[in-house]
Tab-separated table of C-alpha atoms in Angstrom:
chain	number	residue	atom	x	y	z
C	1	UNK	CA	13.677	-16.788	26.342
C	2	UNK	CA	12.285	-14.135	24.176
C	3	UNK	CA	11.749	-15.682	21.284
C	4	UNK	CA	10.240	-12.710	19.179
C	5	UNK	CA	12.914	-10.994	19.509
C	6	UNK	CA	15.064	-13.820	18.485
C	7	UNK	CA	13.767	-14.360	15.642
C	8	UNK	CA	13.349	-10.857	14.480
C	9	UNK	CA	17.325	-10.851	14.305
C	10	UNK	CA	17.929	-13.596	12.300
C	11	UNK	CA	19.226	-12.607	9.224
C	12	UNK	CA	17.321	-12.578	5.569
C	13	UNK	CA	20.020	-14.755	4.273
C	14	UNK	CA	19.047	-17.542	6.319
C	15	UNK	CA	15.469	-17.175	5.971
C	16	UNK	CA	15.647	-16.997	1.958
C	17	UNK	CA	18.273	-20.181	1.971
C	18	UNK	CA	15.142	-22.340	3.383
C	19	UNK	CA	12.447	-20.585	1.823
C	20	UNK	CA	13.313	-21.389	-1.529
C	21	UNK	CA	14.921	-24.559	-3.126
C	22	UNK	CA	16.504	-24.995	-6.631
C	23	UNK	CA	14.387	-27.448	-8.901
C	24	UNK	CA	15.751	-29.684	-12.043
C	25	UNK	CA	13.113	-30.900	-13.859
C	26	UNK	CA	14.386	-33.821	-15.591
C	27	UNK	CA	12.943	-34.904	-19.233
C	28	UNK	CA	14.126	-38.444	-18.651
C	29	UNK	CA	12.273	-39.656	-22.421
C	30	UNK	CA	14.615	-41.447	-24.784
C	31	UNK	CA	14.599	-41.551	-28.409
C	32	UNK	CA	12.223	-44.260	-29.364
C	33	UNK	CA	9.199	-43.380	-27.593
C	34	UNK	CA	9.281	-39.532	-29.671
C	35	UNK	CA	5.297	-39.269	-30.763
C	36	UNK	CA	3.848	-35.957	-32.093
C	37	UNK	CA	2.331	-33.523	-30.802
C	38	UNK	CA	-1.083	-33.887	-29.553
C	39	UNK	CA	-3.671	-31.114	-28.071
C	40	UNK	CA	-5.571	-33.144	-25.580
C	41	UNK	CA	-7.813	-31.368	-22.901
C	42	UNK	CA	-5.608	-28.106	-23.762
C	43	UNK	CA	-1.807	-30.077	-22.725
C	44	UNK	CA	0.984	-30.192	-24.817
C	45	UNK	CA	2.243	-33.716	-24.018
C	46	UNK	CA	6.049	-33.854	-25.059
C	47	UNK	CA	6.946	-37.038	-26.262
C	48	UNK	CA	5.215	-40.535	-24.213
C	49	UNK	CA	6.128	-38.973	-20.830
C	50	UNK	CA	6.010	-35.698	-18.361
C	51	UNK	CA	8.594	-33.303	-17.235
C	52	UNK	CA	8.272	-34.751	-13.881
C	53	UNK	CA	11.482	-36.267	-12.995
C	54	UNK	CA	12.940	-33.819	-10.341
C	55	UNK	CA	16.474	-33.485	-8.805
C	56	UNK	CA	17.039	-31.093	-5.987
C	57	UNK	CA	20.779	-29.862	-5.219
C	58	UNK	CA	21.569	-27.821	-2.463
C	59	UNK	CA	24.409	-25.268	-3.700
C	60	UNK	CA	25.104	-23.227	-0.136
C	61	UNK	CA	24.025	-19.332	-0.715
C	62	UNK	CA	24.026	-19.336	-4.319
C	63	UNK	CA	20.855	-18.177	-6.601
C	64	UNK	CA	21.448	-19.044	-10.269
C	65	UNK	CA	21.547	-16.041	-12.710
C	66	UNK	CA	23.315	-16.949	-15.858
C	67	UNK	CA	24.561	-20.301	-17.420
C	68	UNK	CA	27.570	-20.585	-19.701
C	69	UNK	CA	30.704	-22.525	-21.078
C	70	UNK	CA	33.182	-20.329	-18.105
C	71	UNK	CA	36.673	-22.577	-18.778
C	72	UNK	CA	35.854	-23.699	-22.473
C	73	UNK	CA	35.855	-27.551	-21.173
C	74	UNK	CA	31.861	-27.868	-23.206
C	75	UNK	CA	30.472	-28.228	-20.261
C	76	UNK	CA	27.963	-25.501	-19.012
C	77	UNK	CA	28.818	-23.622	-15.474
C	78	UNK	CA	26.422	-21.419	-13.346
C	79	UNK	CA	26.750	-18.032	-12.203
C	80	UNK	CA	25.397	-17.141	-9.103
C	81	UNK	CA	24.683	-14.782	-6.681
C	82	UNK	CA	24.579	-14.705	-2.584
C	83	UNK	CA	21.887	-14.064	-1.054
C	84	UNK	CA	23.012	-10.589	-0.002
C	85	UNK	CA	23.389	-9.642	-3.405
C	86	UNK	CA	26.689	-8.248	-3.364
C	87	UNK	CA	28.543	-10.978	-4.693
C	88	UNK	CA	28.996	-13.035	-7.890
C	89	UNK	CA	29.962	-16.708	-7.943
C	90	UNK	CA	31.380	-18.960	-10.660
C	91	UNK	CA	30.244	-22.830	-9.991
C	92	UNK	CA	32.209	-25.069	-12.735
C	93	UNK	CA	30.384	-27.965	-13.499
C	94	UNK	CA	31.538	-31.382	-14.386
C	95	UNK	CA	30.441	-34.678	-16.110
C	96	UNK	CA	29.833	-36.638	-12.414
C	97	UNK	CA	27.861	-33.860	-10.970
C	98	UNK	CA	26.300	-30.501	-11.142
C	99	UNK	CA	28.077	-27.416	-9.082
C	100	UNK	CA	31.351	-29.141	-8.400
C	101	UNK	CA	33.489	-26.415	-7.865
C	102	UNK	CA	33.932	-22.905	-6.952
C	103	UNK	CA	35.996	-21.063	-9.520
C	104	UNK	CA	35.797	-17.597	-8.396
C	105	UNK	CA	34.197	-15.622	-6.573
C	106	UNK	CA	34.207	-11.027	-6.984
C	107	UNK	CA	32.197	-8.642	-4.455
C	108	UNK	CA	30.818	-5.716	-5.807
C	109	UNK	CA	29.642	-2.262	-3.744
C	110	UNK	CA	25.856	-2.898	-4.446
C	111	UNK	CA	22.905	-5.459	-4.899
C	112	UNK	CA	23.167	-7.373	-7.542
C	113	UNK	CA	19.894	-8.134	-9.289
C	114	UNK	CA	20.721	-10.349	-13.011
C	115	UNK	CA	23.744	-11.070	-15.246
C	116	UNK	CA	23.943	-11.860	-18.448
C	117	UNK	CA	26.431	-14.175	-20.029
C	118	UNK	CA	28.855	-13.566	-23.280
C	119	UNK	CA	31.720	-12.793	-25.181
C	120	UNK	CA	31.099	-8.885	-25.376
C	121	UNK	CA	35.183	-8.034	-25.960
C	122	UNK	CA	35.493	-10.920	-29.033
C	123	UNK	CA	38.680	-12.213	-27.127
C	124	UNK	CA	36.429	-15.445	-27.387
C	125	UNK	CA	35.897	-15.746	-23.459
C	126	UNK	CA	33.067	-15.813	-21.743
C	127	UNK	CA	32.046	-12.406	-19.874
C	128	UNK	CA	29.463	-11.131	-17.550
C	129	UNK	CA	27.180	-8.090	-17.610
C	130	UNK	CA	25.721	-7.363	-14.083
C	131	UNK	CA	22.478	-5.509	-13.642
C	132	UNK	CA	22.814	-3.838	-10.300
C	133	UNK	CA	21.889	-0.928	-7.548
C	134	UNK	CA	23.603	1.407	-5.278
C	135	UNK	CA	21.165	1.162	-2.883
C	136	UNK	CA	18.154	-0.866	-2.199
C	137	UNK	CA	15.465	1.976	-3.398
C	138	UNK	CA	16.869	2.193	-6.408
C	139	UNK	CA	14.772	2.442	-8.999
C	140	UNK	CA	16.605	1.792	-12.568
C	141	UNK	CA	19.396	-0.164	-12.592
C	142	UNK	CA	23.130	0.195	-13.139
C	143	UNK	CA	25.118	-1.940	-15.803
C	144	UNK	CA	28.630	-2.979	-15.578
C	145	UNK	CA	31.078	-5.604	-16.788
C	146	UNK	CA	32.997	-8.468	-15.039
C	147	UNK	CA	35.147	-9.372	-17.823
C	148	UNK	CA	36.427	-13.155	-17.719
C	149	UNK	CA	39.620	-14.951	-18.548
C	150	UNK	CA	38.444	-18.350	-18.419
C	151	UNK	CA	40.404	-19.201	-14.473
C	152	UNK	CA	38.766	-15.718	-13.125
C	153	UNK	CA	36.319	-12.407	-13.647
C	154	UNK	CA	37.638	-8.777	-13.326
C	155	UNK	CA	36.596	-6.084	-10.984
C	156	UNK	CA	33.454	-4.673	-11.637
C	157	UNK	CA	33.963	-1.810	-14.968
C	158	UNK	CA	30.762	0.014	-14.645
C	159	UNK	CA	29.212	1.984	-17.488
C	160	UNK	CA	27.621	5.537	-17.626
C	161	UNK	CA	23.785	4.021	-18.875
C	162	UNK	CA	21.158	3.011	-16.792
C	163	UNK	CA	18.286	0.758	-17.779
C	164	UNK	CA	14.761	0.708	-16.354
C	165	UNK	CA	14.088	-2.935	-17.442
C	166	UNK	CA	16.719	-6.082	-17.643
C	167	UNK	CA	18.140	-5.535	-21.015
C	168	UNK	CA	18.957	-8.643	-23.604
C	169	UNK	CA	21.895	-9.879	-25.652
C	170	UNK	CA	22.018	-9.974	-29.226
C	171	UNK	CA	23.954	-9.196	-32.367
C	172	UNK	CA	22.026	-6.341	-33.641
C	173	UNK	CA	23.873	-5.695	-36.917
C	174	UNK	CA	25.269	-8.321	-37.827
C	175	UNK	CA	29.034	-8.251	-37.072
C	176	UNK	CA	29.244	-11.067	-34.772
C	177	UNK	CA	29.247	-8.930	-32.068
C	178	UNK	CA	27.308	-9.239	-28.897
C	179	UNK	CA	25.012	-5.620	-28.244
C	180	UNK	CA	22.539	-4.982	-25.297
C	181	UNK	CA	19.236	-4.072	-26.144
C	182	UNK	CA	16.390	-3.057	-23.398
C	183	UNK	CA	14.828	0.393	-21.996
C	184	UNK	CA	18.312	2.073	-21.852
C	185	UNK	CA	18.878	5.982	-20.526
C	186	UNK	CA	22.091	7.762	-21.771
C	187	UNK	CA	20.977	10.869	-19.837
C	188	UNK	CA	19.498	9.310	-16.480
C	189	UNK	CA	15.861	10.672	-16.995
C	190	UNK	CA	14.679	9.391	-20.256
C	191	UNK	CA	14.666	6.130	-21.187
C	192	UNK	CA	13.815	4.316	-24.708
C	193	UNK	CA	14.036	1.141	-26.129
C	194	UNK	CA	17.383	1.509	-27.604
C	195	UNK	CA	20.599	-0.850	-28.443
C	196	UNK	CA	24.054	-0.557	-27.271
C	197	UNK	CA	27.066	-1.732	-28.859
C	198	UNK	CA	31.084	-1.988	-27.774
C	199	UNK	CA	34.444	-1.511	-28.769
C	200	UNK	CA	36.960	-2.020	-26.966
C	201	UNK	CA	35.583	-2.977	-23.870
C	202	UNK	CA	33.511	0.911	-24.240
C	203	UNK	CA	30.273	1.666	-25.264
C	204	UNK	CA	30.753	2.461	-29.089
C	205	UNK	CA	27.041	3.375	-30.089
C	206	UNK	CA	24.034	4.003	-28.474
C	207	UNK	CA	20.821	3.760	-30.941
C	208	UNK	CA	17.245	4.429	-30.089
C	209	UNK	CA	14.947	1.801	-31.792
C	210	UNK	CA	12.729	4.057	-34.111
C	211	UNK	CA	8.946	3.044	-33.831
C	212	UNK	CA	8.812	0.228	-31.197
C	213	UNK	CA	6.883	0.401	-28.042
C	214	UNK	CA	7.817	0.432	-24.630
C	215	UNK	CA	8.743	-2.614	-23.421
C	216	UNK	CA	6.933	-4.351	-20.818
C	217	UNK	CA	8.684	-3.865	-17.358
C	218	UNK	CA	10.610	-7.239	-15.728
C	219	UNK	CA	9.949	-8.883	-19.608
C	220	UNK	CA	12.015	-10.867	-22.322
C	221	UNK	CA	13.583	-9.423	-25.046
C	222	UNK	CA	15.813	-12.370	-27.071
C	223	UNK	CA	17.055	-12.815	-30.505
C	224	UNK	CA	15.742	-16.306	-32.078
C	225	UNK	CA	14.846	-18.353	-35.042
C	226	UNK	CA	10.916	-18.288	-34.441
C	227	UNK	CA	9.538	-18.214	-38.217
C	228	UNK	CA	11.721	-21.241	-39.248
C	229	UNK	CA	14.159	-19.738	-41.967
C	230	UNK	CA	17.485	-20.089	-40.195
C	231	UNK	CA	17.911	-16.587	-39.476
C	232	UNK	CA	17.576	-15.050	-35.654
C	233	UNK	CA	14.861	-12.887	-35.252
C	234	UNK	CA	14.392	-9.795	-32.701
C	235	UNK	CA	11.658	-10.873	-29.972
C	236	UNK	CA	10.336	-8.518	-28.204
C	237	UNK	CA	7.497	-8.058	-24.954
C	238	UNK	CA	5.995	-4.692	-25.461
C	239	UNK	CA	3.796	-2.693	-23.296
C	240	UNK	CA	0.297	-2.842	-24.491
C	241	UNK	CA	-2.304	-1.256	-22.186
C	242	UNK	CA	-0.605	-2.676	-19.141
C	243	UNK	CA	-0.490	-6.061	-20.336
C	244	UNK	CA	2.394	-7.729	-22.320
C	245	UNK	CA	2.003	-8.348	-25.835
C	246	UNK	CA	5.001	-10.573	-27.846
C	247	UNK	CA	6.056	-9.105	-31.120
C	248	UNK	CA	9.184	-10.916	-33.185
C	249	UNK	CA	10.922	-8.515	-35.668
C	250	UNK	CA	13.323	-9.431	-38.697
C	251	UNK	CA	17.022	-7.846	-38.438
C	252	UNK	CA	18.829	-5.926	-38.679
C	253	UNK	CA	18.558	-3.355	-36.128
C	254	UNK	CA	18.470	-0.156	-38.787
C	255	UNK	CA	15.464	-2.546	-40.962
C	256	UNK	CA	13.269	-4.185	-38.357
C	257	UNK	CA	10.551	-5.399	-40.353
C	258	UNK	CA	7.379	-6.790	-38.448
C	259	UNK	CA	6.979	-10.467	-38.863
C	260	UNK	CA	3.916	-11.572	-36.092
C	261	UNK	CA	2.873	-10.533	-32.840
C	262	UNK	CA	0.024	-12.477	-30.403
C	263	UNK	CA	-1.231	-11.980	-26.621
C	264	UNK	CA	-0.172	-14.541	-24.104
C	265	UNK	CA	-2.722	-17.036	-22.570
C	266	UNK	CA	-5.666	-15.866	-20.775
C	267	UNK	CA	-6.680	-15.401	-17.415
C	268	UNK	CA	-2.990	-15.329	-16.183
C	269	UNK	CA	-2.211	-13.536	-12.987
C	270	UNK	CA	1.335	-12.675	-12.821
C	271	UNK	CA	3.577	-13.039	-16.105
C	272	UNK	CA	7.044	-14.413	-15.694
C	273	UNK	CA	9.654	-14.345	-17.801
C	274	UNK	CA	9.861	-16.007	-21.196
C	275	UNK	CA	12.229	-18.494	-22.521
C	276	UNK	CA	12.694	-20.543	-25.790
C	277	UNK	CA	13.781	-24.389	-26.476
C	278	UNK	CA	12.723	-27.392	-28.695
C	279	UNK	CA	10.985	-28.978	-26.411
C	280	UNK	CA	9.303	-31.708	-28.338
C	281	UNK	CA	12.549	-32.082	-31.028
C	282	UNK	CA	10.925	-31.523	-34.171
C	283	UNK	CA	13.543	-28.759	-35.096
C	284	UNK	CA	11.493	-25.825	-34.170
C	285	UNK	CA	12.350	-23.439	-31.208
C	286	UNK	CA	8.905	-22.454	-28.915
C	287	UNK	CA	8.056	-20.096	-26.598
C	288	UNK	CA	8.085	-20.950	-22.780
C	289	UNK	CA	6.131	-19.287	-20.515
C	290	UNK	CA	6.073	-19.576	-16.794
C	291	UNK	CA	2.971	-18.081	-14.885
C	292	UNK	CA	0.838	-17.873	-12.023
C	293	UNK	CA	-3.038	-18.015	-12.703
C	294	UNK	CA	-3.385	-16.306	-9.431
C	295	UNK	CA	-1.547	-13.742	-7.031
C	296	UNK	CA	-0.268	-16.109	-4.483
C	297	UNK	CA	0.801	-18.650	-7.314
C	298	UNK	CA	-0.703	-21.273	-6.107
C	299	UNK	CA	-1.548	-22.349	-9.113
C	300	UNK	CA	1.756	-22.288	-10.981
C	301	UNK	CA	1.900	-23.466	-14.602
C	302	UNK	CA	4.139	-23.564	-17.569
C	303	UNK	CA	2.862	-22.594	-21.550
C	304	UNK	CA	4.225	-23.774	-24.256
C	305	UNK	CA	3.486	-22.119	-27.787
C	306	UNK	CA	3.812	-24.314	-30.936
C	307	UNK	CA	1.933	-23.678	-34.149
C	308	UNK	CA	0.402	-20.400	-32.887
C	309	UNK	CA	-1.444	-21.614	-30.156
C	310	UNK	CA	-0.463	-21.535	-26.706
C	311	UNK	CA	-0.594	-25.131	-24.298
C	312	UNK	CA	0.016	-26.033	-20.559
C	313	UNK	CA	2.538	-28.294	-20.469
C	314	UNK	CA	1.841	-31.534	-18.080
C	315	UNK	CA	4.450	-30.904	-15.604
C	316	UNK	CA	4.048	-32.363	-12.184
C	317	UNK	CA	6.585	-30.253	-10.394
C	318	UNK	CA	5.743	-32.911	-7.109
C	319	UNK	CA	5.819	-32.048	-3.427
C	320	UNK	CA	3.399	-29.524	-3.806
C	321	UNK	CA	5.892	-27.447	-5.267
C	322	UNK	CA	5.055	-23.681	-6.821
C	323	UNK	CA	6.718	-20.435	-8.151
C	324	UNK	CA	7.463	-18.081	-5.304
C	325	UNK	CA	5.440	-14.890	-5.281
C	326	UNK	CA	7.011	-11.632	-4.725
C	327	UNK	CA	6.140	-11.247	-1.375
C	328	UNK	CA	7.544	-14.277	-0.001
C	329	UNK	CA	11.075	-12.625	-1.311
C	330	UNK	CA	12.777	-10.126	0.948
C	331	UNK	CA	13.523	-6.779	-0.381
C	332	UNK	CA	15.395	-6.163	-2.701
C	333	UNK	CA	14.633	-9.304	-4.111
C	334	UNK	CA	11.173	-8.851	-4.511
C	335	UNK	CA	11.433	-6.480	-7.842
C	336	UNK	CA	13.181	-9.707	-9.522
C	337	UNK	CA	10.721	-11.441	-11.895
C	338	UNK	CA	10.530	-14.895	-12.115
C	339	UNK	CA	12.549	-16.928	-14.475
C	340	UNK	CA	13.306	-21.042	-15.834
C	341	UNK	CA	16.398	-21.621	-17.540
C	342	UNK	CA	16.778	-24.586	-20.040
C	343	UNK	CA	19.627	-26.991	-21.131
C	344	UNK	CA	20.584	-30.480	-21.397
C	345	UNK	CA	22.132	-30.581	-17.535
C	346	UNK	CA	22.260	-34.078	-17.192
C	347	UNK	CA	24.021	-34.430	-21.015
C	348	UNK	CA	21.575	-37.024	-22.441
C	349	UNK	CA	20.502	-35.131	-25.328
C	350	UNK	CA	17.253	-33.865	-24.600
C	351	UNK	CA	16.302	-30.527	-22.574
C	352	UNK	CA	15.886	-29.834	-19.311
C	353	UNK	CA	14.456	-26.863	-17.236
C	354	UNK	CA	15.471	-25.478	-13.798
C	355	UNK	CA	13.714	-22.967	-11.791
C	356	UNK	CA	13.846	-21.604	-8.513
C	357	UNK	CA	10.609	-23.239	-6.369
C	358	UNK	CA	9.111	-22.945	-3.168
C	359	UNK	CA	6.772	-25.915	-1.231
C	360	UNK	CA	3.379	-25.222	-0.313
């Protein structure tokens, strides 16, 4: 049997279902052993005990790209996407189990690469906003909306922009509704940090952010409390001689007002993408960082910044398990940056993380 040539047919989707495994990393700490924070050999230890409870669940051709309330129940769901990237998939969630149920499932004419979850019409349903390509060389990427009723999504509404990084929700000026903010082109050649808003279900505005940097490419851009005054704050990764640097600006949009910027850790490799929680529940959102220290990620860690200084957080992700690095992905998905999403999954009131993984 030739068993080169077998092999050489099998198809990526089977491949990338084995190569790479979904990871919950459980904070299974409890109220009454809360202590503060301590910097001890350069950790952040989060209450008396490590993120190191994992759960693995196998959810057939799915990769996890946005989470949100889909069927108002107050229970978070997961949207996915199939390995092929041409597909979208709501998983409803339960209070027994994670990814109980397919909802719905719409195909799209292209690869989808990230979605982004929330009410953009104000109908007070949940919506998605696909980042996608026409073709696997592609390089910018298309936006469109899949626009939910809580039981299903529409067909793919595609708008005339295109965006050269993964753009960010917010609520730029203040009128409770959602915007998109990223390195947006409205002419298909140049493209500028810039902010769009809707009416309608239509783009209503699109407004070039006056003296801000580029943005760092495959980066986070999020609104969020990070100076402690109740208000959201613009946070942005900006291109600073080829390395990220974070800035966080005070809204609105038209006033952005410089409140702190800072470099990431040292030494770091490859630079995933950032995410923000209250980790150690002292009422105080931080900044999560995921990164490798070197190219093949074999040495995979997770910063934490609290108090303006960064720390590795103790995890012990078990089975010798490690962030994927972009060659192990096959195209297209190899230009998608690495990302962990947070939430209480397991609904006992504290955080937890998941991110995609792959063994040693």
């Amino acid at each position: 049997m030739d068993h080169d040539n077998k092999f050489r047919f099998l198809q990526w989707s089977t491949i990338f279902r084995y190569l790479l495994i979904i990871n919950f990393i459980i904070n299974d700490i409890n109220a009454h052993t809360k202590k503060s924070l301590n910097d001890i050999d350069n950790e952040k230890y989060v209450f008396d005990g490590h993120f190191s409870n994992n759960k693995k669940f196998a959810i057939d051709d799915c990769i996890p790209l946005a989470f949100g309330d889909f069927n108002a129940d107050k229970i978070v769901d997961i949207f996915c996407r199939n390995t092929k990237g041409n597909s979208i998939r709501v998983m409803l969630n339960d209070d027994r189990s994670p990814t109980s149920k397919v909802q719905y499932i719409v195909n799209i004419t292209g690869i989808i690469y990230d979605a982004l979850a929330a009410d953009y019409d104000g109908d007070s349903k949940l919506d998605l906003f696909i980042l996608y390509k026409t073709t696997s060389d592609q390089t910018v990427y298309n936006g469109g909306f899949l626009w939910g009723d809580r039981i299903k999504l529409s067909d793919l509404q595609p708008i005339d922009y295109l965006f050269q990084t993964i753009p960010t929700t917010l609520d730029a000026n203040g009128d409770s509704y959602v915007e998109l903010l990223g390195m947006i082109s409205n002419d298909k050649i140049n493209y500028k940090p810039a902010c769009l808003t809707f009416k309608n279900r239509t783009v209503n505005n699109f407004e070039i952010l006056i003296n801000v940097d580029n943005l760092y490419p495959n980066s986070t851009q999020a609104t969020v409390d990070l100076n402690n005054d109740l208000v959201a704050d613009l946070f942005l990764t900006i291109n600073h001689k080829n390395k990220p640097k974070f800035r966080v600006y005070e809204l609105p949009i038209t006033q952005m007002t410089l409140i702190t910027e800072y470099d990431p850790p040292s030494n770091i490799a490859i630079y995933h993408l950032s995410t923000f929680a209250d980790i150690d529940a002292d009422g105080e959102l931080e900044h999560i960082l995921p990164v490798c220290m070197n190219f093949d990620c074999s040495d995979s860690r997770i910063y934490v910044r609290d108090n303006n200084e960064w720390y590795q957080l103790p995890i012990q992700f078990g089975n010798d398990l490690r962030f994927p690095s972009k060659n192990e992905f096959p195209s297209p998905f190899d230009y998608i940056p690495i990302s962990i999403k947070i939430a209480d999954y397991n609904l006992d009131g504290y955080p937890d993380m998941v991110a995609v993984m792959k063994a040693r």
